[in-house]
Amino acid sequence: MRATWMAAVLTAAIALTPVATASATAAGNEAAAFTPASSPPAFLADVPLPVGVPPVAAPPVSAPAPVLPAAPDLAAAPAAVPDPAAALGALGGLGDVLKLVSSLLSAATPPTGSPDLGVLQQLLATLDTATKGLLAQLPAAPMAAPVPAPAPLDQQPAAEPPRTTTPALPPPALEDRLASLGTKAKALVDAATAAKPDPAAVQQAVTALAPDTVATTTGTVTRLTGP
């Protein structure tokens, strides 16, 4: 009885061996077929992830650096605008000076008769007061840069020729122009009120006033606006 049972077990085991082998092979192929790849298939791209699984974030894309405007060049900045009230006051003072010069010319060269000495002296005094008042309303003159003295001839390089030209001098300051204007105005009065007036001397004195009058106007505007 025992031998019969053992024979039946061995027969069943031999019969099941191919089936088990085939089942194991099929299971291995199925596991290989469903091995997860590095990226999901295309048809699973829109399938929502299970609850609790964090989504895979795309790598951040760095934004371009903002382009900042260039800093302004302070050295090339324009000069500050003068105070409007002070500028108007100075221009009014300049107008007074020019008006007095015109009145002085008219009084020194009347169309008929002789010039009035008292009127001319009063105009001279008023002109002197007006020029001082104009200077008081103007800003101080800027300091000129020092000019280096040329090297002595015995210390100059041999290849450099001797300096024979004279450097250009800066124009006279406004203070010097106003002083010259007063001096020439007095010369006009003296020529017009001489015991025997010389028409040529009077005309020469009138002509001499023109450059200082123009330079006074230019110097005043330059002092207000800067070089």
mmCIF file of C-alpha atoms in Angstrom:
data_model
loop_
_atom_site.group_PDB
_atom_site.id
_atom_site.type_symbol
_atom_site.label_atom_id
_atom_site.label_comp_id
_atom_site.label_asym_id
_atom_site.label_seq_id
_atom_site.Cartn_x
_atom_site.Cartn_y
_atom_site.Cartn_z
ATOM 1 C CA MET A 1 0.000 0.000 0.000
ATOM 2 C CA ARG A 2 2.810 2.380 0.862
ATOM 3 C CA ALA A 3 4.644 1.524 -2.372
ATOM 4 C CA THR A 4 1.524 2.213 -4.408
ATOM 5 C CA TRP A 5 1.108 5.694 -2.757
ATOM 6 C CA MET A 6 4.755 6.697 -3.366
ATOM 7 C CA ALA A 7 4.491 5.640 -7.006
ATOM 8 C CA ALA A 8 1.407 7.870 -7.442
ATOM 9 C CA VAL A 9 3.186 10.887 -5.869
ATOM 10 C CA LEU A 10 6.232 10.487 -8.114
ATOM 11 C CA THR A 11 4.018 10.166 -11.199
ATOM 12 C CA ALA A 12 2.156 13.393 -10.295
ATOM 13 C CA ALA A 13 5.410 15.247 -9.610
ATOM 14 C CA ILE A 14 6.871 14.221 -12.964
ATOM 15 C CA ALA A 15 3.673 15.297 -14.697
ATOM 16 C CA LEU A 16 3.625 18.754 -12.965
ATOM 17 C CA THR A 17 7.324 19.609 -13.608
ATOM 18 C CA PRO A 18 6.844 20.965 -17.206
ATOM 19 C CA VAL A 19 3.789 22.935 -16.058
ATOM 20 C CA ALA A 20 5.741 24.570 -13.186
ATOM 21 C CA THR A 21 8.643 25.385 -15.478
ATOM 22 C CA ALA A 22 6.333 26.990 -18.026
ATOM 23 C CA SER A 23 4.558 28.941 -15.278
ATOM 24 C CA ALA A 24 7.870 30.234 -13.900
ATOM 25 C CA THR A 25 9.036 31.271 -17.360
ATOM 26 C CA ALA A 26 5.787 33.079 -18.074
ATOM 27 C CA ALA A 27 5.958 34.831 -14.706
ATOM 28 C CA GLY A 28 9.535 35.975 -15.411
ATOM 29 C CA ASN A 29 8.585 37.330 -18.835
ATOM 30 C CA GLU A 30 5.593 39.149 -17.361
ATOM 31 C CA ALA A 31 7.765 40.756 -14.666
ATOM 32 C CA ALA A 32 10.303 41.869 -17.266
ATOM 33 C CA ALA A 33 7.550 43.316 -19.411
ATOM 34 C CA PHE A 34 6.266 45.455 -16.515
ATOM 35 C CA THR A 35 9.675 46.639 -15.245
ATOM 36 C CA PRO A 36 9.281 50.411 -14.688
ATOM 37 C CA ALA A 37 11.345 52.467 -17.114
ATOM 38 C CA SER A 38 13.062 55.710 -16.406
ATOM 39 C CA SER A 39 10.117 57.647 -17.904
ATOM 40 C CA PRO A 40 6.442 56.623 -18.197
ATOM 41 C CA PRO A 41 5.031 55.676 -21.604
ATOM 42 C CA ALA A 42 3.408 58.354 -23.693
ATOM 43 C CA PHE A 43 -0.123 57.031 -23.077
ATOM 44 C CA LEU A 44 0.427 57.445 -19.295
ATOM 45 C CA ALA A 45 1.528 61.111 -19.545
ATOM 46 C CA ASP A 46 -1.968 62.411 -18.703
ATOM 47 C CA VAL A 47 -2.751 59.850 -16.002
ATOM 48 C CA PRO A 48 -2.984 61.607 -12.583
ATOM 49 C CA LEU A 49 -0.538 60.499 -9.910
ATOM 50 C CA PRO A 50 -1.824 58.589 -6.902
ATOM 51 C CA VAL A 51 -2.672 60.530 -3.777
ATOM 52 C CA GLY A 52 0.432 61.221 -1.671
ATOM 53 C CA VAL A 53 2.940 60.981 -4.539
ATOM 54 C CA PRO A 54 4.603 64.371 -5.098
ATOM 55 C CA PRO A 55 4.771 65.541 -8.712
ATOM 56 C CA VAL A 56 8.134 65.723 -10.341
ATOM 57 C CA ALA A 57 8.955 69.408 -10.794
ATOM 58 C CA ALA A 58 10.675 70.576 -13.929
ATOM 59 C CA PRO A 59 14.132 72.046 -13.421
ATOM 60 C CA PRO A 60 13.884 75.808 -12.799
ATOM 61 C CA VAL A 61 14.719 78.050 -15.714
ATOM 62 C CA SER A 62 16.925 80.939 -14.661
ATOM 63 C CA ALA A 63 15.512 84.324 -15.693
ATOM 64 C CA PRO A 64 17.831 86.662 -17.618
ATOM 65 C CA ALA A 65 19.590 89.199 -15.460
ATOM 66 C CA PRO A 66 17.905 92.627 -15.622
ATOM 67 C CA VAL A 67 19.777 95.251 -17.603
ATOM 68 C CA LEU A 68 20.266 98.265 -15.352
ATOM 69 C CA PRO A 69 20.650 101.734 -16.880
ATOM 70 C CA ALA A 70 24.117 103.171 -16.830
ATOM 71 C CA ALA A 71 24.892 105.509 -13.979
ATOM 72 C CA PRO A 72 24.935 109.150 -15.035
ATOM 73 C CA ASP A 73 28.334 110.740 -15.504
ATOM 74 C CA LEU A 74 28.491 113.327 -12.754
ATOM 75 C CA ALA A 75 31.544 114.883 -14.264
ATOM 76 C CA ALA A 76 29.593 115.685 -17.486
ATOM 77 C CA ALA A 77 26.591 116.997 -15.766
ATOM 78 C CA PRO A 78 25.456 120.474 -16.704
ATOM 79 C CA ALA A 79 26.200 123.400 -14.359
ATOM 80 C CA ALA A 80 23.540 124.355 -11.841
ATOM 81 C CA VAL A 81 21.019 126.945 -12.998
ATOM 82 C CA PRO A 82 21.441 130.233 -11.097
ATOM 83 C CA ASP A 83 18.735 131.567 -8.835
ATOM 84 C CA PRO A 84 16.091 133.143 -11.154
ATOM 85 C CA ALA A 85 15.467 136.067 -8.802
ATOM 86 C CA ALA A 86 19.191 136.861 -8.535
ATOM 87 C CA ALA A 87 19.634 136.521 -12.295
ATOM 88 C CA LEU A 88 16.743 138.891 -12.993
ATOM 89 C CA GLY A 89 18.151 141.404 -10.531
ATOM 90 C CA ALA A 90 21.566 141.280 -12.189
ATOM 91 C CA LEU A 91 20.053 141.681 -15.647
ATOM 92 C CA GLY A 92 18.112 144.667 -14.367
ATOM 93 C CA GLY A 93 21.368 146.159 -13.069
ATOM 94 C CA LEU A 94 22.970 145.587 -16.460
ATOM 95 C CA GLY A 95 20.041 147.371 -18.106
ATOM 96 C CA ASP A 96 20.555 150.369 -15.810
ATOM 97 C CA VAL A 97 24.244 150.577 -16.776
ATOM 98 C CA LEU A 98 23.488 150.402 -20.502
ATOM 99 C CA LYS A 99 20.729 152.998 -20.181
ATOM 100 C CA LEU A 100 23.068 155.389 -18.347
ATOM 101 C CA VAL A 101 25.735 154.987 -21.039
ATOM 102 C CA SER A 102 23.156 155.815 -23.692
ATOM 103 C CA SER A 103 21.990 158.858 -21.747
ATOM 104 C CA LEU A 104 25.581 159.984 -21.307
ATOM 105 C CA LEU A 105 26.235 159.757 -25.054
ATOM 106 C CA SER A 106 23.099 161.759 -25.818
ATOM 107 C CA ALA A 107 23.948 164.437 -23.263
ATOM 108 C CA ALA A 108 27.559 164.735 -24.448
ATOM 109 C CA THR A 109 26.579 165.155 -28.108
ATOM 110 C CA PRO A 110 23.417 167.294 -28.162
ATOM 111 C CA PRO A 111 22.011 168.097 -31.626
ATOM 112 C CA THR A 112 22.147 171.823 -30.839
ATOM 113 C CA GLY A 113 23.922 173.910 -28.269
ATOM 114 C CA SER A 114 26.617 172.931 -25.802
ATOM 115 C CA PRO A 115 26.479 169.961 -23.403
ATOM 116 C CA ASP A 116 25.366 170.650 -19.828
ATOM 117 C CA LEU A 117 28.283 169.981 -17.478
ATOM 118 C CA GLY A 118 26.033 169.509 -14.434
ATOM 119 C CA VAL A 119 23.920 166.893 -16.201
ATOM 120 C CA LEU A 120 27.004 165.027 -17.411
ATOM 121 C CA GLN A 121 28.582 164.965 -13.941
ATOM 122 C CA GLN A 122 25.330 163.671 -12.457
ATOM 123 C CA LEU A 123 25.211 160.911 -15.067
ATOM 124 C CA LEU A 124 28.825 159.980 -14.292
ATOM 125 C CA ALA A 125 28.075 159.624 -10.567
ATOM 126 C CA THR A 126 24.958 157.579 -11.257
ATOM 127 C CA LEU A 127 26.909 155.329 -13.651
ATOM 128 C CA ASP A 128 29.541 154.678 -11.009
ATOM 129 C CA THR A 129 26.828 153.685 -8.498
ATOM 130 C CA ALA A 130 25.118 151.458 -11.088
ATOM 131 C CA THR A 131 28.311 149.571 -11.955
ATOM 132 C CA LYS A 132 29.020 148.867 -8.293
ATOM 133 C CA GLY A 133 25.446 147.683 -7.801
ATOM 134 C CA LEU A 134 25.743 145.355 -10.810
ATOM 135 C CA LEU A 135 28.894 143.746 -9.423
ATOM 136 C CA ALA A 136 27.211 143.239 -6.049
ATOM 137 C CA GLN A 137 24.398 141.236 -7.696
ATOM 138 C CA LEU A 138 26.704 138.921 -9.647
ATOM 139 C CA PRO A 139 28.302 135.707 -8.351
ATOM 140 C CA ALA A 140 32.014 135.716 -7.687
ATOM 141 C CA ALA A 141 34.274 135.074 -10.637
ATOM 142 C CA PRO A 142 35.539 131.457 -10.890
ATOM 143 C CA MET A 143 39.112 130.825 -9.913
ATOM 144 C CA ALA A 144 41.359 130.453 -12.937
ATOM 145 C CA ALA A 145 43.594 127.391 -13.097
ATOM 146 C CA PRO A 146 47.250 128.230 -12.438
ATOM 147 C CA VAL A 147 49.386 128.302 -15.565
ATOM 148 C CA PRO A 148 52.708 126.482 -15.081
ATOM 149 C CA ALA A 149 55.775 128.579 -15.755
ATOM 150 C CA PRO A 150 57.764 127.507 -18.820
ATOM 151 C CA ALA A 151 61.047 125.739 -18.190
ATOM 152 C CA PRO A 152 64.222 127.769 -18.686
ATOM 153 C CA LEU A 153 65.768 127.520 -22.127
ATOM 154 C CA ASP A 154 68.830 125.693 -20.799
ATOM 155 C CA GLN A 155 66.601 122.983 -19.276
ATOM 156 C CA GLN A 156 64.403 122.365 -22.303
ATOM 157 C CA PRO A 157 65.000 119.251 -24.412
ATOM 158 C CA ALA A 158 67.429 119.714 -27.273
ATOM 159 C CA ALA A 159 64.888 118.528 -29.842
ATOM 160 C CA GLU A 160 62.330 121.191 -28.815
ATOM 161 C CA PRO A 161 62.770 124.499 -30.638
ATOM 162 C CA PRO A 162 62.935 127.667 -28.539
ATOM 163 C CA ARG A 163 59.594 129.156 -27.692
ATOM 164 C CA THR A 164 59.077 132.326 -29.671
ATOM 165 C CA THR A 165 55.262 132.680 -29.463
ATOM 166 C CA THR A 166 53.530 134.394 -26.562
ATOM 167 C CA PRO A 167 50.584 132.454 -25.081
ATOM 168 C CA ALA A 168 47.184 134.086 -25.466
ATOM 169 C CA LEU A 169 46.128 136.084 -22.439
ATOM 170 C CA PRO A 170 42.659 135.588 -20.929
ATOM 171 C CA PRO A 171 40.132 138.357 -21.608
ATOM 172 C CA PRO A 172 39.873 141.107 -19.008
ATOM 173 C CA ALA A 173 37.586 140.391 -16.085
ATOM 174 C CA LEU A 174 34.185 142.041 -15.817
ATOM 175 C CA GLU A 175 35.453 144.222 -12.982
ATOM 176 C CA ASP A 176 38.208 145.554 -15.270
ATOM 177 C CA ARG A 177 35.724 146.181 -18.070
ATOM 178 C CA LEU A 178 33.441 148.198 -15.795
ATOM 179 C CA ALA A 179 36.364 150.217 -14.489
ATOM 180 C CA SER A 180 37.445 150.942 -18.075
ATOM 181 C CA LEU A 181 33.868 151.897 -18.932
ATOM 182 C CA GLY A 182 33.847 154.511 -16.149
ATOM 183 C CA THR A 183 37.238 155.883 -17.188
ATOM 184 C CA LYS A 184 36.204 156.283 -20.832
ATOM 185 C CA ALA A 185 32.871 157.817 -19.848
ATOM 186 C CA LYS A 186 34.770 160.491 -17.881
ATOM 187 C CA ALA A 187 37.056 161.045 -20.869
ATOM 188 C CA LEU A 188 33.956 161.682 -22.991
ATOM 189 C CA VAL A 189 32.651 164.240 -20.512
ATOM 190 C CA ASP A 190 36.014 165.986 -20.427
ATOM 191 C CA ALA A 191 36.198 166.153 -24.209
ATOM 192 C CA ALA A 192 32.620 167.390 -24.558
ATOM 193 C CA THR A 193 32.919 170.106 -21.875
ATOM 194 C CA ALA A 194 36.357 171.449 -22.821
ATOM 195 C CA ALA A 195 36.764 175.187 -23.222
ATOM 196 C CA LYS A 196 37.132 174.640 -26.954
ATOM 197 C CA PRO A 197 35.511 171.262 -27.683
ATOM 198 C CA ASP A 198 37.155 169.288 -30.457
ATOM 199 C CA PRO A 199 34.548 167.343 -32.437
ATOM 200 C CA ALA A 200 37.146 164.741 -33.437
ATOM 201 C CA ALA A 201 38.141 164.159 -29.795
ATOM 202 C CA VAL A 202 34.505 163.843 -28.787
ATOM 203 C CA GLN A 203 33.856 161.343 -31.589
ATOM 204 C CA GLN A 204 36.941 159.348 -30.581
ATOM 205 C CA ALA A 205 35.708 159.199 -26.968
ATOM 206 C CA VAL A 206 32.285 158.030 -28.122
ATOM 207 C CA THR A 207 33.839 155.264 -30.245
ATOM 208 C CA ALA A 208 36.065 154.128 -27.373
ATOM 209 C CA LEU A 209 33.002 153.416 -25.205
ATOM 210 C CA ALA A 210 31.596 150.791 -27.613
ATOM 211 C CA PRO A 211 33.963 147.846 -26.883
ATOM 212 C CA ASP A 212 33.624 148.181 -23.118
ATOM 213 C CA THR A 213 29.832 148.415 -23.392
ATOM 214 C CA VAL A 214 29.642 145.192 -25.423
ATOM 215 C CA ALA A 215 32.165 143.443 -23.150
ATOM 216 C CA THR A 216 30.151 144.452 -20.076
ATOM 217 C CA THR A 217 27.038 142.807 -21.527
ATOM 218 C CA THR A 218 28.912 139.636 -22.497
ATOM 219 C CA GLY A 219 30.763 139.422 -19.187
ATOM 220 C CA THR A 220 27.558 139.796 -17.172
ATOM 221 C CA VAL A 221 25.778 137.005 -19.064
ATOM 222 C CA THR A 222 28.840 134.759 -18.820
ATOM 223 C CA ARG A 223 29.119 135.348 -15.072
ATOM 224 C CA LEU A 224 25.444 134.386 -14.635
ATOM 225 C CA THR A 225 25.461 131.263 -16.822
ATOM 226 C CA GLY A 226 29.023 130.052 -16.371
ATOM 227 C CA PRO A 227 31.716 129.535 -19.022
#
